[in-house]
Short mmCIF file of C-alpha atoms and ligand atoms in Angstrom, two decimals:
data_model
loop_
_atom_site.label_atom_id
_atom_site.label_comp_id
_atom_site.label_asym_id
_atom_site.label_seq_id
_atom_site.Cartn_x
_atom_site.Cartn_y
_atom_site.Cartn_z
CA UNK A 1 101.85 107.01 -44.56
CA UNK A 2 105.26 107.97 -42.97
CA UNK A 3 105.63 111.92 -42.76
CA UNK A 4 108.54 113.80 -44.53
CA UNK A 5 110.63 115.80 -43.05
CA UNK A 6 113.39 118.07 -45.27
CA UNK A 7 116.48 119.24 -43.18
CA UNK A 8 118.11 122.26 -44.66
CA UNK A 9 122.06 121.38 -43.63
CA UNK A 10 121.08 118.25 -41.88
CA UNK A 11 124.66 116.92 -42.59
CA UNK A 12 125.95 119.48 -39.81
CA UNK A 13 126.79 119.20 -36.26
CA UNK A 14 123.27 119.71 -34.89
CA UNK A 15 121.49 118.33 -38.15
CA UNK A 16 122.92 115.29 -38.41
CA UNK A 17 121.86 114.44 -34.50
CA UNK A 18 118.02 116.00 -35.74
CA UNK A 19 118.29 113.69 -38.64
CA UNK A 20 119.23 110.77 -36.54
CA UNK A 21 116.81 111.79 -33.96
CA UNK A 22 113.87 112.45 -36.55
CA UNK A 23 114.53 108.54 -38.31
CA UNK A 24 114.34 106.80 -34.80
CA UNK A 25 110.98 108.66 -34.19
CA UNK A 26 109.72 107.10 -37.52
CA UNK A 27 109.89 109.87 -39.60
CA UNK A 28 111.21 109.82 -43.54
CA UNK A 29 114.06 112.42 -43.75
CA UNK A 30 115.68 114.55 -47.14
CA UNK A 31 118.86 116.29 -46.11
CA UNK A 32 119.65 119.38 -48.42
CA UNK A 33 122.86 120.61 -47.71
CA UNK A 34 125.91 122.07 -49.84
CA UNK A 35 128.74 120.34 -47.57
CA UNK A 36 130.51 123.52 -46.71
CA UNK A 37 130.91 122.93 -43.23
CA UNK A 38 130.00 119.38 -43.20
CA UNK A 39 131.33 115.81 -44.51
CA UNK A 40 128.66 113.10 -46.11
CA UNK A 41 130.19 111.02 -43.94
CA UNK A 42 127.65 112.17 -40.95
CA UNK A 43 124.85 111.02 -43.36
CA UNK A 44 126.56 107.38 -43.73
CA UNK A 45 126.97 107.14 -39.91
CA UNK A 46 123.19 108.85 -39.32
CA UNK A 47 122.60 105.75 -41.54
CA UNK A 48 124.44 102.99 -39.62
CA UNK A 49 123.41 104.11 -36.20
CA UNK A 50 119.87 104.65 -36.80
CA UNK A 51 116.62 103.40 -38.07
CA UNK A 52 116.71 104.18 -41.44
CA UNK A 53 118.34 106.22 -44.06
CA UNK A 54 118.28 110.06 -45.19
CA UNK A 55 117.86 110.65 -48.76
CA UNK A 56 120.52 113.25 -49.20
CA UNK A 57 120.55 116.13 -52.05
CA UNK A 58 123.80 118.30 -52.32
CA UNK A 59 122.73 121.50 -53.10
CA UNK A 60 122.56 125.01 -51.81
CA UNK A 61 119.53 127.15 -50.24
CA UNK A 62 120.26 130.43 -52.28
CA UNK A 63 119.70 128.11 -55.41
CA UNK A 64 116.10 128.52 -56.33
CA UNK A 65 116.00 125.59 -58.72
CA UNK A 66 117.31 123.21 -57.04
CA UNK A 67 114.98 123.60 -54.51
CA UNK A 68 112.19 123.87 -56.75
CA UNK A 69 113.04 120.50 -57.79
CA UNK A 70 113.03 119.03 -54.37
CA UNK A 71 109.82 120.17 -53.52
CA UNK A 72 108.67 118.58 -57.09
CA UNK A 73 109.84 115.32 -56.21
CA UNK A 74 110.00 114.89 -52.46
CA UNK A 75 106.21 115.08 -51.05
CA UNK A 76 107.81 117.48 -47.79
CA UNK A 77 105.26 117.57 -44.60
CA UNK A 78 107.21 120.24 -43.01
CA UNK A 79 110.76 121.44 -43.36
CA UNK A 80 113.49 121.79 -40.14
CA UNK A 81 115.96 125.19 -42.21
CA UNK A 82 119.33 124.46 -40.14
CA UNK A 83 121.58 125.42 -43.07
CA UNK A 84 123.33 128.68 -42.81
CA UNK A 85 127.27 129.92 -41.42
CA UNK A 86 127.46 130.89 -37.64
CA UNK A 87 130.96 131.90 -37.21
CA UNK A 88 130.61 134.91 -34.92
CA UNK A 89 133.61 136.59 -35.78
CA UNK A 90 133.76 135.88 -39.42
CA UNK A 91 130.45 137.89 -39.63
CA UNK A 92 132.29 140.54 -38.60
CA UNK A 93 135.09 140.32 -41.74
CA UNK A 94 132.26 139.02 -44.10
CA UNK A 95 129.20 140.24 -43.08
CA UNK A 96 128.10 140.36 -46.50
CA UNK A 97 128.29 136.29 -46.96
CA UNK A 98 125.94 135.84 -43.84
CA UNK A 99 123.10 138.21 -45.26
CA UNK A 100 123.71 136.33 -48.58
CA UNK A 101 123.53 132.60 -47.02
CA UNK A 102 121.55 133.18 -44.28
CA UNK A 103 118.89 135.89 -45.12
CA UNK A 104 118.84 135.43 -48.70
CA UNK A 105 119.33 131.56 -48.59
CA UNK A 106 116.01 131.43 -46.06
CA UNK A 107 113.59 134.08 -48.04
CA UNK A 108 114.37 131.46 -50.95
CA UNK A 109 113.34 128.46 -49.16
CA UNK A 110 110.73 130.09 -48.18
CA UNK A 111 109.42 131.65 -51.68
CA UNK A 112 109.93 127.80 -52.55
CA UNK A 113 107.98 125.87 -49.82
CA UNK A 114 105.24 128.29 -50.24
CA UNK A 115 105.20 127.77 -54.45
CA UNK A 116 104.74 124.32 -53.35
CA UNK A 117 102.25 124.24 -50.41
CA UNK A 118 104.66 123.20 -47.31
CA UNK A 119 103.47 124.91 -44.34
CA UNK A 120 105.18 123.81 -41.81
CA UNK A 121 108.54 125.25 -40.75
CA UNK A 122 111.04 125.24 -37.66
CA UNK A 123 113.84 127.54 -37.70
CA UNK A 124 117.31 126.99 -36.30
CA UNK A 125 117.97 131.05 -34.57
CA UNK A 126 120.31 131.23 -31.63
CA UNK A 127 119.84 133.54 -28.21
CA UNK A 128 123.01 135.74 -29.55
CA UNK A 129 119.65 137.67 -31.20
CA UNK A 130 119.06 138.95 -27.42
CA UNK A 131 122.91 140.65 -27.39
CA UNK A 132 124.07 141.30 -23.75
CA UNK A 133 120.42 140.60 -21.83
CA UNK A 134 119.80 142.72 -18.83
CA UNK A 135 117.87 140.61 -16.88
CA UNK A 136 118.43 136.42 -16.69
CA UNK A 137 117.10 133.88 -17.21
CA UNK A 138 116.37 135.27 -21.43
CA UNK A 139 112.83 134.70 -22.07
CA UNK A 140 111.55 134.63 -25.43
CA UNK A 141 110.22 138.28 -25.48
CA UNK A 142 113.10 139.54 -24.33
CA UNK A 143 114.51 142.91 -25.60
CA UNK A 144 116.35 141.58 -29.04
CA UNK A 145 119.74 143.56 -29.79
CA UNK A 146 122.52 141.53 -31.58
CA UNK A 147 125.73 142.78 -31.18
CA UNK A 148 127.50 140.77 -34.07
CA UNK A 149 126.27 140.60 -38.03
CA UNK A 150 125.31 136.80 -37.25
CA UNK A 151 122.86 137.73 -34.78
CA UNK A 152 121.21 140.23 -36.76
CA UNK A 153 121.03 137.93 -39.97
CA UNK A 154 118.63 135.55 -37.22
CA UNK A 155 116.95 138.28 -36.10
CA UNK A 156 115.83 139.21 -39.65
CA UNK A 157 115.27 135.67 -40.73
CA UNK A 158 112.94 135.70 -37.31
CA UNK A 159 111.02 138.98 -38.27
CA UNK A 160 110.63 137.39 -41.68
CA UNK A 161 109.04 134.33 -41.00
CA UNK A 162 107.03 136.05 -38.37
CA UNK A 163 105.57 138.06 -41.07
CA UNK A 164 105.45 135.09 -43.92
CA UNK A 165 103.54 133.10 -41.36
CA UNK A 166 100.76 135.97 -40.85
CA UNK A 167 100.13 136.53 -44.80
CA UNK A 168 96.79 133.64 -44.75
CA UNK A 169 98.95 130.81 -46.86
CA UNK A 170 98.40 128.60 -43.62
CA UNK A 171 101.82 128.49 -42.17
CA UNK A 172 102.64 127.30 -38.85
CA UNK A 173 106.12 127.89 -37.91
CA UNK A 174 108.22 127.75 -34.56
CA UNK A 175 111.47 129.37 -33.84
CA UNK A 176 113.86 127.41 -32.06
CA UNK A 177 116.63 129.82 -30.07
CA UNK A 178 119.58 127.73 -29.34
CA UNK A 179 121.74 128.44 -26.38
CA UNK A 180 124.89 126.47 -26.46
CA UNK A 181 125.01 122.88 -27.96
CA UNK A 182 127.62 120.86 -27.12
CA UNK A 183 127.88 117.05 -26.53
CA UNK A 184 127.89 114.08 -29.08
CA UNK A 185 125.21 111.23 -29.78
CA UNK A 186 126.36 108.30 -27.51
CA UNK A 187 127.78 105.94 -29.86
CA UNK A 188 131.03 108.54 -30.49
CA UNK A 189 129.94 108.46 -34.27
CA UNK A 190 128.18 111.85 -35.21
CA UNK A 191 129.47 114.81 -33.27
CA UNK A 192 131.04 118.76 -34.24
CA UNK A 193 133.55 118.39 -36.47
CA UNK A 194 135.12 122.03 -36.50
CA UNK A 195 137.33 123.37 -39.52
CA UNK A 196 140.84 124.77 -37.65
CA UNK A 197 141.20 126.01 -35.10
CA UNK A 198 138.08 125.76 -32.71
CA UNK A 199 136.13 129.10 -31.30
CA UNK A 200 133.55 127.29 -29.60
CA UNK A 201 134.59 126.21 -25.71
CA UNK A 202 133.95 122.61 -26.00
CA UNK A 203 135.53 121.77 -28.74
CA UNK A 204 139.10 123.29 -28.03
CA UNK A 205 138.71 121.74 -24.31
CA UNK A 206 138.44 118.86 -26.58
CA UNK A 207 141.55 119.57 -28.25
CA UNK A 208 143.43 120.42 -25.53
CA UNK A 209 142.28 116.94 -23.42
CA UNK A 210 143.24 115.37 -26.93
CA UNK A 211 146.69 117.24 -26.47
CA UNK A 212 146.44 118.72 -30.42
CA UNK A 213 146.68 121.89 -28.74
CA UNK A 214 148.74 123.01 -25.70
CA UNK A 215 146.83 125.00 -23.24
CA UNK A 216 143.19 126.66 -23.09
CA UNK A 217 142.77 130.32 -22.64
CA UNK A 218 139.98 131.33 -20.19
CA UNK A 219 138.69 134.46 -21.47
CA UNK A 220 138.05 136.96 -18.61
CA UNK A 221 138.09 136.35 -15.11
CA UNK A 222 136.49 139.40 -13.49
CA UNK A 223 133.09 138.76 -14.71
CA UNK A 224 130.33 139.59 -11.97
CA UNK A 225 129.66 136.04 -11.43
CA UNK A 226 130.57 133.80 -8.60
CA UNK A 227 134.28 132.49 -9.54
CA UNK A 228 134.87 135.64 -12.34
CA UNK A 229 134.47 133.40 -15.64
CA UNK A 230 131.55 133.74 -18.04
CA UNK A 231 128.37 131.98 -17.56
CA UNK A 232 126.84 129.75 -20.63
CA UNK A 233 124.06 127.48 -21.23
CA UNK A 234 125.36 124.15 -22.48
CA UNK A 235 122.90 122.02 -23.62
CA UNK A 236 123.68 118.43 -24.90
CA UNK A 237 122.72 118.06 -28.69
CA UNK A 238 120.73 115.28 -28.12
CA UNK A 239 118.29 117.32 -25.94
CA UNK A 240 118.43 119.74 -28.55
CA UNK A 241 117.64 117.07 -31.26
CA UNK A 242 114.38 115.93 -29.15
CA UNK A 243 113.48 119.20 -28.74
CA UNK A 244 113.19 119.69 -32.76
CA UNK A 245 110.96 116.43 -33.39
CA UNK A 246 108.77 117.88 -29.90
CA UNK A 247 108.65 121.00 -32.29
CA UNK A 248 107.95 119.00 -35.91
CA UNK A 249 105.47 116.89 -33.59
CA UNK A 250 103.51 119.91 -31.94
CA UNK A 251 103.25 121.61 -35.95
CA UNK A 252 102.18 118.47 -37.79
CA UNK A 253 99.53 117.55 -35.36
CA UNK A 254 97.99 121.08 -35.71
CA UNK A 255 98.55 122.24 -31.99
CA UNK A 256 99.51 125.63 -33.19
CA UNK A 257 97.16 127.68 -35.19
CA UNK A 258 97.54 128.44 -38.48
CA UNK A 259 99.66 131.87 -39.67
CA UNK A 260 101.17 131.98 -36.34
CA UNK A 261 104.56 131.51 -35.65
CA UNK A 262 106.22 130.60 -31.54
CA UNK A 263 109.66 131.53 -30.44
CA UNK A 264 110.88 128.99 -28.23
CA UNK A 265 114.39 128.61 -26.38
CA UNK A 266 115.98 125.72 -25.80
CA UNK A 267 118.25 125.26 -23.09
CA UNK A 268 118.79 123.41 -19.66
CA UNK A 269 118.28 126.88 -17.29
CA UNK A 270 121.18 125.82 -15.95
CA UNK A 271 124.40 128.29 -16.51
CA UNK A 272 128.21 126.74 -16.07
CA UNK A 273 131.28 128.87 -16.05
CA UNK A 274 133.72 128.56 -18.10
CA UNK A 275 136.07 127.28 -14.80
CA UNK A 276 133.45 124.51 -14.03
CA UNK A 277 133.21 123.77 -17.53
CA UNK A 278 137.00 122.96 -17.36
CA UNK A 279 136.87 121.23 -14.27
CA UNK A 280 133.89 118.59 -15.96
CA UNK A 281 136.39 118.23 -18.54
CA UNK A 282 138.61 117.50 -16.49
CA UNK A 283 136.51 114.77 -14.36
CA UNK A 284 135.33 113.38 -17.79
CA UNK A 285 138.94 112.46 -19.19
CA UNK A 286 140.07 111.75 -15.42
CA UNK A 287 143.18 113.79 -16.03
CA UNK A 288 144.46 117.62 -15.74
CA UNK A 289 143.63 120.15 -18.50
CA UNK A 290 146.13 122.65 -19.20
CA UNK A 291 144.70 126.22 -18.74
CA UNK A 292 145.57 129.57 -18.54
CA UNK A 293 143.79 133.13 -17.56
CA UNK A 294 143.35 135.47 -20.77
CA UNK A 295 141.85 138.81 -21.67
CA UNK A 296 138.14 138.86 -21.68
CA UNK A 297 137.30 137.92 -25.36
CA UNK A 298 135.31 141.01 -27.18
CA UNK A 299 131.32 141.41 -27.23
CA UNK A 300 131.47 138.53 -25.02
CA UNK A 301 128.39 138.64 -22.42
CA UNK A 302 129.38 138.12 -19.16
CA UNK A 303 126.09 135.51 -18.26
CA UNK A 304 123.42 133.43 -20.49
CA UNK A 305 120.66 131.35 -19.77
CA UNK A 306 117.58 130.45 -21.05
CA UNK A 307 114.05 130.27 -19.37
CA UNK A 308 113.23 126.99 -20.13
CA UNK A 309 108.78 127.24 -19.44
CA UNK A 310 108.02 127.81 -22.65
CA UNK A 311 109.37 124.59 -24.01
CA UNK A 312 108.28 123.01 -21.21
CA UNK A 313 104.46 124.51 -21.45
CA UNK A 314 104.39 124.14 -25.52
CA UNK A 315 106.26 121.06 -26.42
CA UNK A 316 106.57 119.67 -23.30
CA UNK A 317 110.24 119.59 -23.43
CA UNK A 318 112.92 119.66 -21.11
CA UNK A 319 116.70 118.93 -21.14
CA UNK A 320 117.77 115.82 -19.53
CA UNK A 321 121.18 115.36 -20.09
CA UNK A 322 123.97 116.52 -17.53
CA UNK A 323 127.42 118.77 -17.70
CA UNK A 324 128.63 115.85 -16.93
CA UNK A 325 127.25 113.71 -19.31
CA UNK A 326 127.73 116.54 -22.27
CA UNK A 327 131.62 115.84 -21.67
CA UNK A 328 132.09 112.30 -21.51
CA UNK A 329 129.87 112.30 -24.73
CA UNK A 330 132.48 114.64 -26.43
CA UNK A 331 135.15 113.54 -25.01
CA UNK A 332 134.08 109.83 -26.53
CA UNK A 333 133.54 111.55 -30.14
CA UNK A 334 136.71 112.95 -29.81
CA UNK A 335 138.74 110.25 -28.90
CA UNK A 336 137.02 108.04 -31.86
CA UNK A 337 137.79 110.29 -34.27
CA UNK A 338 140.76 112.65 -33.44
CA UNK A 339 140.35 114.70 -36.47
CA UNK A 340 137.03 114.46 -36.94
CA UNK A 341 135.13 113.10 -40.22
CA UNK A 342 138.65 113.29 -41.86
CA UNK A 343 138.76 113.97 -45.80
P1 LIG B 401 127.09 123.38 -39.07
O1 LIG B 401 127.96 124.31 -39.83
O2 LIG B 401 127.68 122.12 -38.56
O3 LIG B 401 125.80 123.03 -39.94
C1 LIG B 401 125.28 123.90 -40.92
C2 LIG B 401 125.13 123.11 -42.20
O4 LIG B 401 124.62 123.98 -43.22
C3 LIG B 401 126.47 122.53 -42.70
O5 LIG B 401 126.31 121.15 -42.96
C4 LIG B 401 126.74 123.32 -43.98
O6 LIG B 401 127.44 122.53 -44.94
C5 LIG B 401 125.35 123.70 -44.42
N1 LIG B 401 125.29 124.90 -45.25
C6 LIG B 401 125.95 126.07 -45.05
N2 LIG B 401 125.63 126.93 -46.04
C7 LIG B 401 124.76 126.29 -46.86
C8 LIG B 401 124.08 126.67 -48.04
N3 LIG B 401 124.25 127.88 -48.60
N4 LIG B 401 123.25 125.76 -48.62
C9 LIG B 401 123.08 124.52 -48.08
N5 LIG B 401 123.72 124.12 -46.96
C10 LIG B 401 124.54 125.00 -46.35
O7 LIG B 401 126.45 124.22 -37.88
P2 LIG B 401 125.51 123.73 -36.69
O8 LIG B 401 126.23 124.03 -35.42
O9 LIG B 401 125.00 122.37 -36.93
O10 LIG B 401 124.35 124.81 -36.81
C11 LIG B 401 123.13 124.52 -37.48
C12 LIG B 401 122.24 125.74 -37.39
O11 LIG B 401 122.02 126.06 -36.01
C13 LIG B 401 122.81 127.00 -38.03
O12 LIG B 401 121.77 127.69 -38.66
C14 LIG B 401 123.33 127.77 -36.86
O13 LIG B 401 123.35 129.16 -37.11
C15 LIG B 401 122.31 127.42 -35.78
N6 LIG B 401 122.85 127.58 -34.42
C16 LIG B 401 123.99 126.93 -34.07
C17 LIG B 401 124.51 127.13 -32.79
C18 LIG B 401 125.80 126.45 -32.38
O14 LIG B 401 126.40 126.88 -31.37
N7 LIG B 401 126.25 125.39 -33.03
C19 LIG B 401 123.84 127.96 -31.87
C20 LIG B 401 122.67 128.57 -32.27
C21 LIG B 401 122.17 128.38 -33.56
N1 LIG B 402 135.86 130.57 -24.02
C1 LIG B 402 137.10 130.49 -23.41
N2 LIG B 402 138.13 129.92 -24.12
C2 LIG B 402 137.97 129.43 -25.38
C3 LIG B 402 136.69 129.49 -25.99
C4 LIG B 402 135.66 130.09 -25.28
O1 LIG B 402 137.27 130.93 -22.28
O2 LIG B 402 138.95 128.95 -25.97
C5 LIG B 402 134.74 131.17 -23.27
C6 LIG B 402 134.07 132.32 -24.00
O3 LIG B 402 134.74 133.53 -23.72
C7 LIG B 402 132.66 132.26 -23.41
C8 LIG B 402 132.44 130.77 -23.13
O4 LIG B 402 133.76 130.18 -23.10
O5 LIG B 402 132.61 132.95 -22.18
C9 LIG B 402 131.63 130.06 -24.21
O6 LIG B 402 132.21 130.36 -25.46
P1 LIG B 402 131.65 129.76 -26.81
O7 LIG B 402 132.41 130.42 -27.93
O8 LIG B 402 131.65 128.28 -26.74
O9 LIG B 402 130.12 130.22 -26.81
P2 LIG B 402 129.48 131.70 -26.94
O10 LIG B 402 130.38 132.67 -26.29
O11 LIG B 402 129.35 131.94 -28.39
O12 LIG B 402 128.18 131.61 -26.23
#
């Protein structure tokens, strides 16, 4: 029989791509999600594009019932818990909403999957846990130091399920640190659909290619790296949707001992400045992207980038997917669907 795999907001940017990923690798899929960042239109286009169809169940994570009730009538292998906000700067005005979603929201998925037996668990965490890391590339055990209310609600969620996986119920769990995901699945029909105005790079280069906005800001230029501009991560969301069946793979076929829990990046090792970022865009669209120089933005770390052997050693994983290829994949999404889902 086909496993069963629940995705806690699998209609998202990145969960809609796992979903999609997860039903091509022949796995049954429940997205749980509440829709506040997301449309059910990804579902219906995870559905078109793919080999089969989520069962989807609006509801929230903080809502103990409701997930009680999914548990009673789903039979759930292992779960993938992507739902939560991660708005950097909102944390900061509302930190209070992130412990509530995202701490609160995971310790009651996790009082439910363990009232119902599921043992298996990867969580979504980001490397903004690490804070400004003093030596690069980040590996896992890395000194952990958010500098932003976001990164510490990860952090906790981390420590917790570190210590729920020790307690002898037979957990195995992996934590998955995201550097930055960017990109769109091929076909231009699932991709990051943001609500106003974009904070993330890609999608107001997007924007500004798209000419809804006027001109990008590049936030500092006298970084210490080569050309000044800050250093990032990309990696393409389809890379980072392989990574998390690798992940569901390596748990269900009992590679990992039980009560233990792995931290795991995933990212290409490969760092791009925000300058050759633009100039990819740039090559992408074939045409000139307006740009300016700006302030450096604040608690902004000058350089990211993940070591990459873990994965590699673990799951066996490794990013495959070019700069290059992470904007003409956007750029495609973008031009399909100009504002997105739509309402
Ligand atoms: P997203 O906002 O597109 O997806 C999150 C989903 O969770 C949305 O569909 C939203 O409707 C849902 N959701 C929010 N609160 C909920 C609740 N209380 N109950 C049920 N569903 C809820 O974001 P994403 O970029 O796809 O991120 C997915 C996960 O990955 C998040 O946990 C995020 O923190 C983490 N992450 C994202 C990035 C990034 O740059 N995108 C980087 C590192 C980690
Ligand atoms: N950035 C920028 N202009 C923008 C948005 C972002 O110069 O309009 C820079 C930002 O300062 C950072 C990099 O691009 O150095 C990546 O930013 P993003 O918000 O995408 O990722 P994060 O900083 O959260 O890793």
């Amino acid at each position: 029989m086909g496993k069963t795999i629940l995705a806690t907001g699998g209609a998202g940017f990145i969960g809609s791509h796992i979903t999609l990923e997860l039903l091509n690798s022949g796995y049954d899929v429940v997205v749980f999600d509440n829709l506040s960042n997301s449309s059910p239109k990804s579902i219906a286009r995870v559905a078109r594009i793919s080999n089969g169809a989520p069962v989807f169940i609006k509801g929230d994570v903080r809502d103990a019932a409701a997930l009680n009730a999914l548990f009673a009538s789903h039979e759930i292998d292992a779960v993938i818990h992507l739902a939560g906000l991660k708005a950097v700067g909102e944390s900061v005005a509302h930190p209070q909403r992130y412990y509530d979603v995202n701490v609160a929201g995971s310790t009651t998925l996790f009082n439910a999957m363990l009232h119902h037996g599921v043992k298996h668990l990867v969580f979504s965490s980001s490397a903004t846990v690490h804070g400004a890391p003093k030596t690069l590339p980040m590996r896992e055990n890395d000194p952990t130091r958010p500098v932003s209310p976001y990164g510490s609600t990860k952090l906790m969620v981390e420590q917790i399920l570190t210590d729920v996986s020790k307690v002898g119920a037979g957990w195995s769990s992996m934590i998955l640190r995201y550097f930055n995901p960017v990109g769109a699945h091929p076909s231009g029909q699932i991709g990051e659909d943001p609500l106003g105005t974009p904070d993330n790079l890609f999608p107001f280069i997007a924007q500004v290619a798209a000419g809804r906005r006027e001109c990008l800001q590049i936030f500092g230029t006298d970084y210490p790296t080569p050309d000044g501009t800050a250093i990032r991560d990309y990696i393409h969301v389809m890379d980072l949707a392989r990574g998390h069946v690798k992940a569901i793979k390596h748990l269900l076929e009992q590679r990992q001992p039980v009560n233990t829990t792995e931290v795991v990046n995933l990212g290409t090792g490969k760092g791009a400045s925000v300058a050759e970022v633009h100039r990819a865009w740039e090559q992408a669209i074939g045409a000139d992207i307006p740009a300016r120089n700006a302030p450096r933005r604040p608690g902004d770390a000058p350089h990211y980038c993940a070591d990459t052997g873990k994965a590699k050693a673990l799951l066996g994983w490794q990013a495959r997917y070019t700069l290059a290829q992470m904007c003409q994949d956007h750029w495609r999404w973008q031009q399909i669907n100009p504002e997105g889902y739509g309402t």
